Amino acid sequence: MGAIVLLGPQRLRPILDRVVADLGIDGRIAAITAGWQEREAEDDDLAEHLGSRTVNLRLYARAEQVFESDAGLAAAYRERQGLLRRAQELYRLRLDHAMAAVRELMRRQGEAELLEAERKAAFKGVRRLDDEHLERVRMVHARFDEEWSPLKRPAVNKQREQLATALSGCDAVAVAGGHVAVLLNRLRLFGLDRLIGNLPVLAWSAGAMALARRVVLFHDSPPQGFGNAEVLESGLGLYSGILPMPHARRRLKLGDPDRITELARRFAPRFCVPMDDGDYLKIEGTTVWAEAPVRRLTIEGHVERLEVERNDVGRVRSL
């Protein structure tokens, strides 16, 4: 597998062209903008930023073509998505109660040793709930794949052959953000992780989330009121040990130590990385290169900058 590069948001302060140059990529770049859904083709700014050498893989449009020509697969796909939404609602119901217990224990004053034991147990319970939900979602996908074998369907296979041809003429893949579930579903429908091969992949916002081992939705101040971070499902798993949190300044209360501690403890030992404009993280195997100002959340409630330029994942975790 080639290098995986995670970037902060690229809309207001793009650095993608500089990173591409740093990696020595001078050929064509396959662009994935399926997370933009119907606006997938509105990629003029991205193409211009990269010197008009992008090839948009049009995964969203290709999926629509597949569903138009394979009604059975389209119906099964909609049924699966409905089942996943209902599973998420039930998981959310249990999560609300579990997280309420965590917060009450974190606020409670009293005998330190006794309280800490209960807090550990409460976080362990939330992590178990997250894992159970993840496994339930995996089973839904496994049943769908077993029954429908989407990669063997003629309509999907036709698109995959075209995608393989397009990728063979590219030196890298750029994955933009948008709607993470839509993006991930299109990546999975066409088995993009297998088609990409050893090409380096550069991803930002929801794109970075979709490539992780697990996808976590988060927003401390959404329009509908405070919500808990939620595990959505497994990502493509192109890297592990790091949980990217894009648009962190807008979505996270980075000045709230209790909230930082809560996230860091809940998702440990994963490395919670808030990603904002200018952030740049490169992963090759088990090695991570982090350019300042990449930061991490700590269980002590801090947001620490990674001042070093090169870290082993294990060392980063132990900082």
PDB file of C-alpha atoms in Angstrom:
ATOM      1  CA  MET A   1       0.000   0.000   0.000  1.00  0.00           C
ATOM      2  CA  GLY A   2       1.217   3.469  -0.851  1.00  0.00           C
ATOM      3  CA  ALA A   3       1.391   6.430   1.477  1.00  0.00           C
ATOM      4  CA  ILE A   4      -1.808   7.741   3.035  1.00  0.00           C
ATOM      5  CA  VAL A   5      -1.887  11.504   3.535  1.00  0.00           C
ATOM      6  CA  LEU A   6      -4.511  13.126   5.753  1.00  0.00           C
ATOM      7  CA  LEU A   7      -5.065  16.842   5.342  1.00  0.00           C
ATOM      8  CA  GLY A   8      -7.086  19.512   7.060  1.00  0.00           C
ATOM      9  CA  PRO A   9     -10.041  21.079   5.197  1.00  0.00           C
ATOM     10  CA  GLN A  10      -9.057  22.308   1.740  1.00  0.00           C
ATOM     11  CA  ARG A  11     -11.800  24.798   0.880  1.00  0.00           C
ATOM     12  CA  LEU A  12     -10.426  27.993   2.449  1.00  0.00           C
ATOM     13  CA  ARG A  13      -6.731  27.240   2.797  1.00  0.00           C
ATOM     14  CA  PRO A  14      -5.759  24.509   0.357  1.00  0.00           C
ATOM     15  CA  ILE A  15      -2.305  22.975   0.628  1.00  0.00           C
ATOM     16  CA  LEU A  16      -2.976  19.947  -1.546  1.00  0.00           C
ATOM     17  CA  ASP A  17      -0.790  21.229  -4.404  1.00  0.00           C
ATOM     18  CA  ARG A  18       2.166  21.708  -2.059  1.00  0.00           C
ATOM     19  CA  VAL A  19       1.754  18.250  -0.557  1.00  0.00           C
ATOM     20  CA  VAL A  20       1.507  16.678  -4.001  1.00  0.00           C
ATOM     21  CA  ALA A  21       4.769  18.411  -4.909  1.00  0.00           C
ATOM     22  CA  ASP A  22       6.388  17.227  -1.645  1.00  0.00           C
ATOM     23  CA  LEU A  23       5.490  13.640  -2.553  1.00  0.00           C
ATOM     24  CA  GLY A  24       7.033  14.015  -6.003  1.00  0.00           C
ATOM     25  CA  ILE A  25       3.753  13.318  -7.774  1.00  0.00           C
ATOM     26  CA  ASP A  26       3.920  14.900 -11.228  1.00  0.00           C
ATOM     27  CA  GLY A  27       1.391  12.796 -13.163  1.00  0.00           C
ATOM     28  CA  ARG A  28      -2.378  12.679 -13.266  1.00  0.00           C
ATOM     29  CA  ILE A  29      -4.414  12.443 -10.078  1.00  0.00           C
ATOM     30  CA  ALA A  30      -7.670  10.524  -9.748  1.00  0.00           C
ATOM     31  CA  ALA A  31     -10.203  12.674  -7.907  1.00  0.00           C
ATOM     32  CA  ILE A  32     -13.034  11.237  -5.813  1.00  0.00           C
ATOM     33  CA  THR A  33     -15.724  13.786  -4.991  1.00  0.00           C
ATOM     34  CA  ALA A  34     -18.654  11.391  -4.492  1.00  0.00           C
ATOM     35  CA  GLY A  35     -19.284  12.876  -1.040  1.00  0.00           C
ATOM     36  CA  TRP A  36     -20.545  16.001  -2.802  1.00  0.00           C
ATOM     37  CA  GLN A  37     -23.351  13.837  -4.227  1.00  0.00           C
ATOM     38  CA  GLU A  38     -25.210  15.602  -7.090  1.00  0.00           C
ATOM     39  CA  ARG A  39     -22.477  18.294  -7.123  1.00  0.00           C
ATOM     40  CA  GLU A  40     -19.814  15.681  -7.738  1.00  0.00           C
ATOM     41  CA  ALA A  41     -18.838  17.134 -11.110  1.00  0.00           C
ATOM     42  CA  GLU A  42     -18.430  20.683  -9.762  1.00  0.00           C
ATOM     43  CA  ASP A  43     -14.725  20.168  -9.221  1.00  0.00           C
ATOM     44  CA  ASP A  44     -13.321  23.105 -11.203  1.00  0.00           C
ATOM     45  CA  ASP A  45     -11.593  24.622  -8.153  1.00  0.00           C
ATOM     46  CA  LEU A  46      -9.937  21.316  -7.283  1.00  0.00           C
ATOM     47  CA  ALA A  47      -8.815  20.744 -10.861  1.00  0.00           C
ATOM     48  CA  GLU A  48      -7.397  24.257 -11.138  1.00  0.00           C
ATOM     49  CA  HIS A  49      -5.600  23.932  -7.795  1.00  0.00           C
ATOM     50  CA  LEU A  50      -3.852  20.794  -9.065  1.00  0.00           C
ATOM     51  CA  GLY A  51      -2.926  22.244 -12.447  1.00  0.00           C
ATOM     52  CA  SER A  52      -5.771  20.690 -14.467  1.00  0.00           C
ATOM     53  CA  ARG A  53      -4.382  17.177 -14.147  1.00  0.00           C
ATOM     54  CA  THR A  54      -7.237  15.537 -12.242  1.00  0.00           C
ATOM     55  CA  VAL A  55      -9.405  12.716 -13.522  1.00  0.00           C
ATOM     56  CA  ASN A  56     -12.723  12.661 -11.672  1.00  0.00           C
ATOM     57  CA  LEU A  57     -13.754   9.047 -11.125  1.00  0.00           C
ATOM     58  CA  ARG A  58     -17.437  10.116 -10.804  1.00  0.00           C
ATOM     59  CA  LEU A  59     -18.323   7.403  -8.314  1.00  0.00           C
ATOM     60  CA  TYR A  60     -21.646   8.988  -7.389  1.00  0.00           C
ATOM     61  CA  ALA A  61     -22.805   9.157 -11.002  1.00  0.00           C
ATOM     62  CA  ARG A  62     -21.525   5.634 -11.672  1.00  0.00           C
ATOM     63  CA  ALA A  63     -23.509   4.314  -8.710  1.00  0.00           C
ATOM     64  CA  GLU A  64     -26.649   5.968 -10.053  1.00  0.00           C
ATOM     65  CA  GLN A  65     -26.062   4.251 -13.405  1.00  0.00           C
ATOM     66  CA  VAL A  66     -25.649   0.916 -11.647  1.00  0.00           C
ATOM     67  CA  PHE A  67     -28.909   1.350  -9.740  1.00  0.00           C
ATOM     68  CA  GLU A  68     -30.764   2.318 -12.922  1.00  0.00           C
ATOM     69  CA  SER A  69     -29.638  -0.823 -14.720  1.00  0.00           C
ATOM     70  CA  ASP A  70     -29.833  -3.275 -11.789  1.00  0.00           C
ATOM     71  CA  ALA A  71     -33.181  -2.793 -10.079  1.00  0.00           C
ATOM     72  CA  GLY A  72     -32.721  -5.785  -7.772  1.00  0.00           C
ATOM     73  CA  LEU A  73     -29.441  -4.500  -6.431  1.00  0.00           C
ATOM     74  CA  ALA A  74     -30.882  -0.987  -6.063  1.00  0.00           C
ATOM     75  CA  ALA A  75     -33.835  -2.256  -4.004  1.00  0.00           C
ATOM     76  CA  ALA A  76     -31.578  -4.388  -1.792  1.00  0.00           C
ATOM     77  CA  TYR A  77     -29.231  -1.423  -1.342  1.00  0.00           C
ATOM     78  CA  ARG A  78     -32.098   0.816  -0.180  1.00  0.00           C
ATOM     79  CA  GLU A  79     -33.306  -1.884   2.192  1.00  0.00           C
ATOM     80  CA  ARG A  80     -29.811  -2.241   3.656  1.00  0.00           C
ATOM     81  CA  GLN A  81     -29.498   1.493   4.177  1.00  0.00           C
ATOM     82  CA  GLY A  82     -32.854   1.572   5.946  1.00  0.00           C
ATOM     83  CA  LEU A  83     -31.749  -1.242   8.238  1.00  0.00           C
ATOM     84  CA  LEU A  84     -28.516   0.600   9.012  1.00  0.00           C
ATOM     85  CA  ARG A  85     -30.429   3.787   9.872  1.00  0.00           C
ATOM     86  CA  ARG A  86     -32.684   1.889  12.276  1.00  0.00           C
ATOM     87  CA  ALA A  87     -29.679   0.189  13.887  1.00  0.00           C
ATOM     88  CA  GLN A  88     -28.036   3.599  14.330  1.00  0.00           C
ATOM     89  CA  GLU A  89     -31.140   4.957  16.056  1.00  0.00           C
ATOM     90  CA  LEU A  90     -31.220   2.056  18.521  1.00  0.00           C
ATOM     91  CA  TYR A  91     -27.492   2.354  19.191  1.00  0.00           C
ATOM     92  CA  ARG A  92     -27.955   6.085  19.797  1.00  0.00           C
ATOM     93  CA  LEU A  93     -30.667   5.369  22.359  1.00  0.00           C
ATOM     94  CA  ARG A  94     -28.351   3.139  24.402  1.00  0.00           C
ATOM     95  CA  LEU A  95     -25.407   5.483  23.887  1.00  0.00           C
ATOM     96  CA  ASP A  96     -27.261   8.478  25.347  1.00  0.00           C
ATOM     97  CA  HIS A  97     -27.795   6.645  28.630  1.00  0.00           C
ATOM     98  CA  ALA A  98     -24.278   5.227  28.756  1.00  0.00           C
ATOM     99  CA  MET A  99     -22.686   8.632  28.138  1.00  0.00           C
ATOM    100  CA  ALA A 100     -24.963  10.288  30.706  1.00  0.00           C
ATOM    101  CA  ALA A 101     -23.565   7.861  33.295  1.00  0.00           C
ATOM    102  CA  VAL A 102     -20.007   8.672  32.198  1.00  0.00           C
ATOM    103  CA  ARG A 103     -20.572  12.400  32.584  1.00  0.00           C
ATOM    104  CA  GLU A 104     -22.247  12.061  35.955  1.00  0.00           C
ATOM    105  CA  LEU A 105     -19.318  10.014  37.244  1.00  0.00           C
ATOM    106  CA  MET A 106     -16.807  12.511  35.808  1.00  0.00           C
ATOM    107  CA  ARG A 107     -18.587  15.351  37.633  1.00  0.00           C
ATOM    108  CA  ARG A 108     -19.032  13.505  40.923  1.00  0.00           C
ATOM    109  CA  GLN A 109     -16.732  14.427  43.841  1.00  0.00           C
ATOM    110  CA  GLY A 110     -15.722  11.936  46.512  1.00  0.00           C
ATOM    111  CA  GLU A 111     -13.348   9.084  47.224  1.00  0.00           C
ATOM    112  CA  ALA A 112     -10.906   9.226  44.307  1.00  0.00           C
ATOM    113  CA  GLU A 113      -9.978   5.546  44.091  1.00  0.00           C
ATOM    114  CA  LEU A 114     -13.580   4.391  44.213  1.00  0.00           C
ATOM    115  CA  LEU A 115     -14.735   6.979  41.676  1.00  0.00           C
ATOM    116  CA  GLU A 116     -11.938   6.221  39.213  1.00  0.00           C
ATOM    117  CA  ALA A 117     -12.793   2.516  39.247  1.00  0.00           C
ATOM    118  CA  GLU A 118     -16.392   3.356  38.373  1.00  0.00           C
ATOM    119  CA  ARG A 119     -15.298   5.797  35.662  1.00  0.00           C
ATOM    120  CA  LYS A 120     -13.076   3.161  34.060  1.00  0.00           C
ATOM    121  CA  ALA A 121     -15.954   0.713  34.092  1.00  0.00           C
ATOM    122  CA  ALA A 122     -18.300   3.302  32.561  1.00  0.00           C
ATOM    123  CA  PHE A 123     -15.892   4.097  29.708  1.00  0.00           C
ATOM    124  CA  LYS A 124     -15.331   0.381  29.184  1.00  0.00           C
ATOM    125  CA  GLY A 125     -19.074  -0.056  28.874  1.00  0.00           C
ATOM    126  CA  VAL A 126     -19.311   2.679  26.229  1.00  0.00           C
ATOM    127  CA  ARG A 127     -16.417   1.163  24.260  1.00  0.00           C
ATOM    128  CA  ARG A 128     -18.149  -2.231  24.397  1.00  0.00           C
ATOM    129  CA  LEU A 129     -21.360  -0.621  23.120  1.00  0.00           C
ATOM    130  CA  ASP A 130     -19.410   1.018  20.266  1.00  0.00           C
ATOM    131  CA  ASP A 131     -17.817  -2.325  19.372  1.00  0.00           C
ATOM    132  CA  GLU A 132     -21.146  -4.157  19.469  1.00  0.00           C
ATOM    133  CA  HIS A 133     -22.693  -1.590  17.145  1.00  0.00           C
ATOM    134  CA  LEU A 134     -19.748  -1.806  14.797  1.00  0.00           C
ATOM    135  CA  GLU A 135     -20.072  -5.593  14.697  1.00  0.00           C
ATOM    136  CA  ARG A 136     -23.821  -5.353  14.032  1.00  0.00           C
ATOM    137  CA  VAL A 137     -23.170  -3.034  11.096  1.00  0.00           C
ATOM    138  CA  ARG A 138     -20.469  -5.363   9.787  1.00  0.00           C
ATOM    139  CA  MET A 139     -22.965  -8.235   9.856  1.00  0.00           C
ATOM    140  CA  VAL A 140     -25.487  -6.195   7.850  1.00  0.00           C
ATOM    141  CA  HIS A 141     -22.852  -5.515   5.203  1.00  0.00           C
ATOM    142  CA  ALA A 142     -21.665  -9.133   5.241  1.00  0.00           C
ATOM    143  CA  ARG A 143     -25.200 -10.446   4.661  1.00  0.00           C
ATOM    144  CA  PHE A 144     -25.695  -7.963   1.819  1.00  0.00           C
ATOM    145  CA  ASP A 145     -22.403  -8.944   0.186  1.00  0.00           C
ATOM    146  CA  GLU A 146     -23.116 -12.672   0.595  1.00  0.00           C
ATOM    147  CA  GLU A 147     -26.586 -12.425  -0.906  1.00  0.00           C
ATOM    148  CA  TRP A 148     -25.878  -9.957  -3.704  1.00  0.00           C
ATOM    149  CA  SER A 149     -22.119 -10.191  -4.426  1.00  0.00           C
ATOM    150  CA  PRO A 150     -22.145  -6.618  -5.801  1.00  0.00           C
ATOM    151  CA  LEU A 151     -18.620  -6.796  -7.209  1.00  0.00           C
ATOM    152  CA  LYS A 152     -19.733  -9.681  -9.468  1.00  0.00           C
ATOM    153  CA  ARG A 153     -22.835  -7.910 -10.778  1.00  0.00           C
ATOM    154  CA  PRO A 154     -22.419  -7.010 -14.474  1.00  0.00           C
ATOM    155  CA  ALA A 155     -23.429  -3.393 -13.955  1.00  0.00           C
ATOM    156  CA  VAL A 156     -20.870  -2.931 -11.169  1.00  0.00           C
ATOM    157  CA  ASN A 157     -18.185  -4.906 -12.947  1.00  0.00           C
ATOM    158  CA  LYS A 158     -18.540  -2.762 -16.063  1.00  0.00           C
ATOM    159  CA  GLN A 159     -17.901   0.369 -14.004  1.00  0.00           C
ATOM    160  CA  ARG A 160     -15.000  -1.255 -12.164  1.00  0.00           C
ATOM    161  CA  GLU A 161     -13.273  -2.058 -15.449  1.00  0.00           C
ATOM    162  CA  GLN A 162     -13.552   1.578 -16.483  1.00  0.00           C
ATOM    163  CA  LEU A 163     -12.290   2.701 -13.084  1.00  0.00           C
ATOM    164  CA  ALA A 164      -9.314   0.353 -13.296  1.00  0.00           C
ATOM    165  CA  THR A 165      -8.422   1.821 -16.689  1.00  0.00           C
ATOM    166  CA  ALA A 166      -8.711   5.379 -15.371  1.00  0.00           C
ATOM    167  CA  LEU A 167      -6.588   4.582 -12.304  1.00  0.00           C
ATOM    168  CA  SER A 168      -3.897   2.913 -14.414  1.00  0.00           C
ATOM    169  CA  GLY A 169      -3.103   6.312 -15.904  1.00  0.00           C
ATOM    170  CA  CYS A 170      -2.851   8.096 -12.538  1.00  0.00           C
ATOM    171  CA  ASP A 171      -0.036   8.515 -10.032  1.00  0.00           C
ATOM    172  CA  ALA A 172      -2.197   9.273  -6.981  1.00  0.00           C
ATOM    173  CA  VAL A 173      -5.744   9.459  -5.671  1.00  0.00           C
ATOM    174  CA  ALA A 174      -7.332  12.503  -4.007  1.00  0.00           C
ATOM    175  CA  VAL A 175     -10.435  11.921  -1.876  1.00  0.00           C
ATOM    176  CA  ALA A 176     -12.495  14.991  -1.007  1.00  0.00           C
ATOM    177  CA  GLY A 177     -15.025  15.322   1.816  1.00  0.00           C
ATOM    178  CA  GLY A 178     -18.779  15.848   1.841  1.00  0.00           C
ATOM    179  CA  HIS A 179     -21.326  13.316   3.100  1.00  0.00           C
ATOM    180  CA  VAL A 180     -19.214  10.602   4.699  1.00  0.00           C
ATOM    181  CA  ALA A 181     -21.799   7.804   4.510  1.00  0.00           C
ATOM    182  CA  VAL A 182     -22.522   8.470   0.823  1.00  0.00           C
ATOM    183  CA  LEU A 183     -18.809   8.638   0.056  1.00  0.00           C
ATOM    184  CA  LEU A 184     -18.026   5.441   1.946  1.00  0.00           C
ATOM    185  CA  ASN A 185     -20.898   3.545   0.330  1.00  0.00           C
ATOM    186  CA  ARG A 186     -19.673   4.460  -3.165  1.00  0.00           C
ATOM    187  CA  LEU A 187     -16.085   3.550  -2.342  1.00  0.00           C
ATOM    188  CA  ARG A 188     -17.300   0.219  -1.001  1.00  0.00           C
ATOM    189  CA  LEU A 189     -19.746  -0.462  -3.855  1.00  0.00           C
ATOM    190  CA  PHE A 190     -16.914  -0.377  -6.396  1.00  0.00           C
ATOM    191  CA  GLY A 191     -14.261  -1.950  -4.165  1.00  0.00           C
ATOM    192  CA  LEU A 192     -12.018   1.101  -4.574  1.00  0.00           C
ATOM    193  CA  ASP A 193      -9.633  -0.046  -1.865  1.00  0.00           C
ATOM    194  CA  ARG A 194      -8.647  -2.961  -4.096  1.00  0.00           C
ATOM    195  CA  LEU A 195      -8.490  -0.920  -7.291  1.00  0.00           C
ATOM    196  CA  ILE A 196      -6.254   1.760  -5.771  1.00  0.00           C
ATOM    197  CA  GLY A 197      -3.426  -0.731  -5.220  1.00  0.00           C
ATOM    198  CA  ASN A 198      -0.191   0.982  -4.193  1.00  0.00           C
ATOM    199  CA  LEU A 199      -1.098   4.471  -5.344  1.00  0.00           C
ATOM    200  CA  PRO A 200      -0.606   7.172  -2.713  1.00  0.00           C
ATOM    201  CA  VAL A 201      -3.905   8.501  -1.406  1.00  0.00           C
ATOM    202  CA  LEU A 202      -4.475  12.062  -0.217  1.00  0.00           C
ATOM    203  CA  ALA A 203      -7.699  12.670   1.707  1.00  0.00           C
ATOM    204  CA  TRP A 204      -9.318  15.457   3.675  1.00  0.00           C
ATOM    205  CA  SER A 205     -12.471  16.099   5.711  1.00  0.00           C
ATOM    206  CA  ALA A 206     -14.938  13.217   5.241  1.00  0.00           C
ATOM    207  CA  GLY A 207     -12.451  11.641   2.841  1.00  0.00           C
ATOM    208  CA  ALA A 208      -9.975  11.198   5.701  1.00  0.00           C
ATOM    209  CA  MET A 209     -12.726   9.718   7.878  1.00  0.00           C
ATOM    210  CA  ALA A 210     -13.827   7.201   5.233  1.00  0.00           C
ATOM    211  CA  LEU A 211     -10.316   5.724   4.912  1.00  0.00           C
ATOM    212  CA  ALA A 212      -9.942   5.054   8.656  1.00  0.00           C
ATOM    213  CA  ARG A 213     -10.533   1.753  10.439  1.00  0.00           C
ATOM    214  CA  ARG A 214     -13.742   3.142  11.954  1.00  0.00           C
ATOM    215  CA  VAL A 215     -15.861   6.189  11.175  1.00  0.00           C
ATOM    216  CA  VAL A 216     -16.907   8.349  14.118  1.00  0.00           C
ATOM    217  CA  LEU A 217     -19.417  11.194  13.714  1.00  0.00           C
ATOM    218  CA  PHE A 218     -18.976  14.093  16.093  1.00  0.00           C
ATOM    219  CA  HIS A 219     -20.250  17.621  16.644  1.00  0.00           C
ATOM    220  CA  ASP A 220     -20.379  19.285  20.051  1.00  0.00           C
ATOM    221  CA  SER A 221     -22.745  22.052  18.945  1.00  0.00           C
ATOM    222  CA  PRO A 222     -24.996  20.864  16.105  1.00  0.00           C
ATOM    223  CA  PRO A 223     -28.114  22.923  15.219  1.00  0.00           C
ATOM    224  CA  GLN A 224     -30.378  20.382  16.945  1.00  0.00           C
ATOM    225  CA  GLY A 225     -28.449  20.659  20.230  1.00  0.00           C
ATOM    226  CA  PHE A 226     -25.657  18.792  21.979  1.00  0.00           C
ATOM    227  CA  GLY A 227     -25.019  15.288  20.742  1.00  0.00           C
ATOM    228  CA  ASN A 228     -22.732  12.411  21.575  1.00  0.00           C
ATOM    229  CA  ALA A 229     -20.011  11.314  19.203  1.00  0.00           C
ATOM    230  CA  GLU A 230     -21.294   8.215  17.396  1.00  0.00           C
ATOM    231  CA  VAL A 231     -19.572   5.285  15.758  1.00  0.00           C
ATOM    232  CA  LEU A 232     -21.123   5.035  12.294  1.00  0.00           C
ATOM    233  CA  GLU A 233     -19.426   1.968  10.887  1.00  0.00           C
ATOM    234  CA  SER A 234     -16.122   0.578   9.649  1.00  0.00           C
ATOM    235  CA  GLY A 235     -14.201   2.643   7.149  1.00  0.00           C
ATOM    236  CA  LEU A 236     -12.004   1.236   4.392  1.00  0.00           C
ATOM    237  CA  GLY A 237      -9.291   0.547   6.965  1.00  0.00           C
ATOM    238  CA  LEU A 238      -6.407   1.957   4.899  1.00  0.00           C
ATOM    239  CA  TYR A 239      -4.789   3.098   8.145  1.00  0.00           C
ATOM    240  CA  SER A 240      -5.276   2.437  11.852  1.00  0.00           C
ATOM    241  CA  GLY A 241      -4.440   3.879  15.243  1.00  0.00           C
ATOM    242  CA  ILE A 242      -5.560   7.389  14.295  1.00  0.00           C
ATOM    243  CA  LEU A 243      -9.051   8.853  14.549  1.00  0.00           C
ATOM    244  CA  PRO A 244      -9.234  11.998  12.389  1.00  0.00           C
ATOM    245  CA  MET A 245     -11.560  14.783  13.542  1.00  0.00           C
ATOM    246  CA  PRO A 246     -11.922  17.240  10.625  1.00  0.00           C
ATOM    247  CA  HIS A 247     -13.163  20.807  11.056  1.00  0.00           C
ATOM    248  CA  ALA A 248     -12.302  20.489  14.742  1.00  0.00           C
ATOM    249  CA  ARG A 249     -12.406  24.207  15.587  1.00  0.00           C
ATOM    250  CA  ARG A 250     -15.960  24.395  14.325  1.00  0.00           C
ATOM    251  CA  ARG A 251     -17.231  21.046  15.593  1.00  0.00           C
ATOM    252  CA  LEU A 252     -15.397  20.449  18.857  1.00  0.00           C
ATOM    253  CA  LYS A 253     -15.234  22.436  22.070  1.00  0.00           C
ATOM    254  CA  LEU A 254     -11.454  22.412  22.106  1.00  0.00           C
ATOM    255  CA  GLY A 255     -11.406  24.750  25.109  1.00  0.00           C
ATOM    256  CA  ASP A 256     -13.471  22.370  27.239  1.00  0.00           C
ATOM    257  CA  PRO A 257     -11.104  20.006  29.113  1.00  0.00           C
ATOM    258  CA  ASP A 258     -13.961  17.724  30.195  1.00  0.00           C
ATOM    259  CA  ARG A 259     -15.087  17.213  26.603  1.00  0.00           C
ATOM    260  CA  ILE A 260     -11.515  16.583  25.429  1.00  0.00           C
ATOM    261  CA  THR A 261     -10.956  14.034  28.190  1.00  0.00           C
ATOM    262  CA  GLU A 262     -14.218  12.322  27.349  1.00  0.00           C
ATOM    263  CA  LEU A 263     -13.305  11.858  23.690  1.00  0.00           C
ATOM    264  CA  ALA A 264      -9.706  10.844  24.347  1.00  0.00           C
ATOM    265  CA  ARG A 265     -10.619   8.268  27.007  1.00  0.00           C
ATOM    266  CA  ARG A 266     -13.541   6.826  25.087  1.00  0.00           C
ATOM    267  CA  PHE A 267     -11.622   6.201  21.867  1.00  0.00           C
ATOM    268  CA  ALA A 268      -8.279   5.216  23.423  1.00  0.00           C
ATOM    269  CA  PRO A 269      -5.913   3.704  22.432  1.00  0.00           C
ATOM    270  CA  ARG A 270      -6.716   5.355  19.125  1.00  0.00           C
ATOM    271  CA  PHE A 271      -5.029   8.661  18.616  1.00  0.00           C
ATOM    272  CA  CYS A 272      -7.664  11.443  18.368  1.00  0.00           C
ATOM    273  CA  VAL A 273      -6.367  14.031  15.882  1.00  0.00           C
ATOM    274  CA  PRO A 274      -8.310  17.293  15.414  1.00  0.00           C
ATOM    275  CA  MET A 275      -7.668  18.440  11.850  1.00  0.00           C
ATOM    276  CA  ASP A 276      -8.013  22.040  10.742  1.00  0.00           C
ATOM    277  CA  ASP A 277      -6.654  24.248   7.980  1.00  0.00           C
ATOM    278  CA  GLY A 278      -3.018  23.558   7.206  1.00  0.00           C
ATOM    279  CA  ASP A 279      -2.774  20.218   9.006  1.00  0.00           C
ATOM    280  CA  TYR A 280      -0.824  17.516   7.181  1.00  0.00           C
ATOM    281  CA  LEU A 281      -0.203  13.947   8.350  1.00  0.00           C
ATOM    282  CA  LYS A 282       1.488  11.243   6.259  1.00  0.00           C
ATOM    283  CA  ILE A 283       1.172   7.546   7.130  1.00  0.00           C
ATOM    284  CA  GLU A 284       3.387   4.844   5.663  1.00  0.00           C
ATOM    285  CA  GLY A 285       2.863   1.449   7.236  1.00  0.00           C
ATOM    286  CA  THR A 286       3.273   1.960  10.981  1.00  0.00           C
ATOM    287  CA  THR A 287       5.158   5.221  10.635  1.00  0.00           C
ATOM    288  CA  VAL A 288       3.612   8.660  10.824  1.00  0.00           C
ATOM    289  CA  TRP A 289       5.084  11.965   9.712  1.00  0.00           C
ATOM    290  CA  ALA A 290       3.314  14.835  11.366  1.00  0.00           C
ATOM    291  CA  GLU A 291       3.863  18.412  10.239  1.00  0.00           C
ATOM    292  CA  ALA A 292       3.098  21.180  12.732  1.00  0.00           C
ATOM    293  CA  PRO A 293       0.495  22.267  13.682  1.00  0.00           C
ATOM    294  CA  VAL A 294      -1.016  18.761  13.853  1.00  0.00           C
ATOM    295  CA  ARG A 295      -2.392  18.182  17.348  1.00  0.00           C
ATOM    296  CA  ARG A 296      -3.864  15.447  19.485  1.00  0.00           C
ATOM    297  CA  LEU A 297      -6.390  15.194  22.291  1.00  0.00           C
ATOM    298  CA  THR A 298      -5.113  13.913  25.626  1.00  0.00           C
ATOM    299  CA  ILE A 299      -6.933  12.084  28.405  1.00  0.00           C
ATOM    300  CA  GLU A 300      -5.817  14.922  30.712  1.00  0.00           C
ATOM    301  CA  GLY A 301      -8.096  17.262  28.736  1.00  0.00           C
ATOM    302  CA  HIS A 302      -5.450  19.083  26.694  1.00  0.00           C
ATOM    303  CA  VAL A 303      -4.989  19.717  22.991  1.00  0.00           C
ATOM    304  CA  GLU A 304      -1.284  19.285  22.392  1.00  0.00           C
ATOM    305  CA  ARG A 305       0.678  20.229  19.307  1.00  0.00           C
ATOM    306  CA  LEU A 306       2.988  17.695  17.757  1.00  0.00           C
ATOM    307  CA  GLU A 307       6.124  19.745  17.404  1.00  0.00           C
ATOM    308  CA  VAL A 308       8.212  16.908  15.989  1.00  0.00           C
ATOM    309  CA  GLU A 309       8.253  16.239  12.274  1.00  0.00           C
ATOM    310  CA  ARG A 310       8.544  12.473  12.452  1.00  0.00           C
ATOM    311  CA  ASN A 311       7.004  10.056  14.886  1.00  0.00           C
ATOM    312  CA  ASP A 312       6.471   6.378  15.181  1.00  0.00           C
ATOM    313  CA  VAL A 313       2.782   5.685  15.906  1.00  0.00           C
ATOM    314  CA  GLY A 314       3.672   3.988  19.170  1.00  0.00           C
ATOM    315  CA  ARG A 315       5.746   6.952  20.312  1.00  0.00           C
ATOM    316  CA  VAL A 316       3.009   9.367  19.412  1.00  0.00           C
ATOM    317  CA  ARG A 317       0.552   7.476  21.545  1.00  0.00           C
ATOM    318  CA  SER A 318       2.884   7.556  24.520  1.00  0.00           C
ATOM    319  CA  LEU A 319       3.589  11.290  24.441  1.00  0.00           C
TER     320      LEU A 319
END
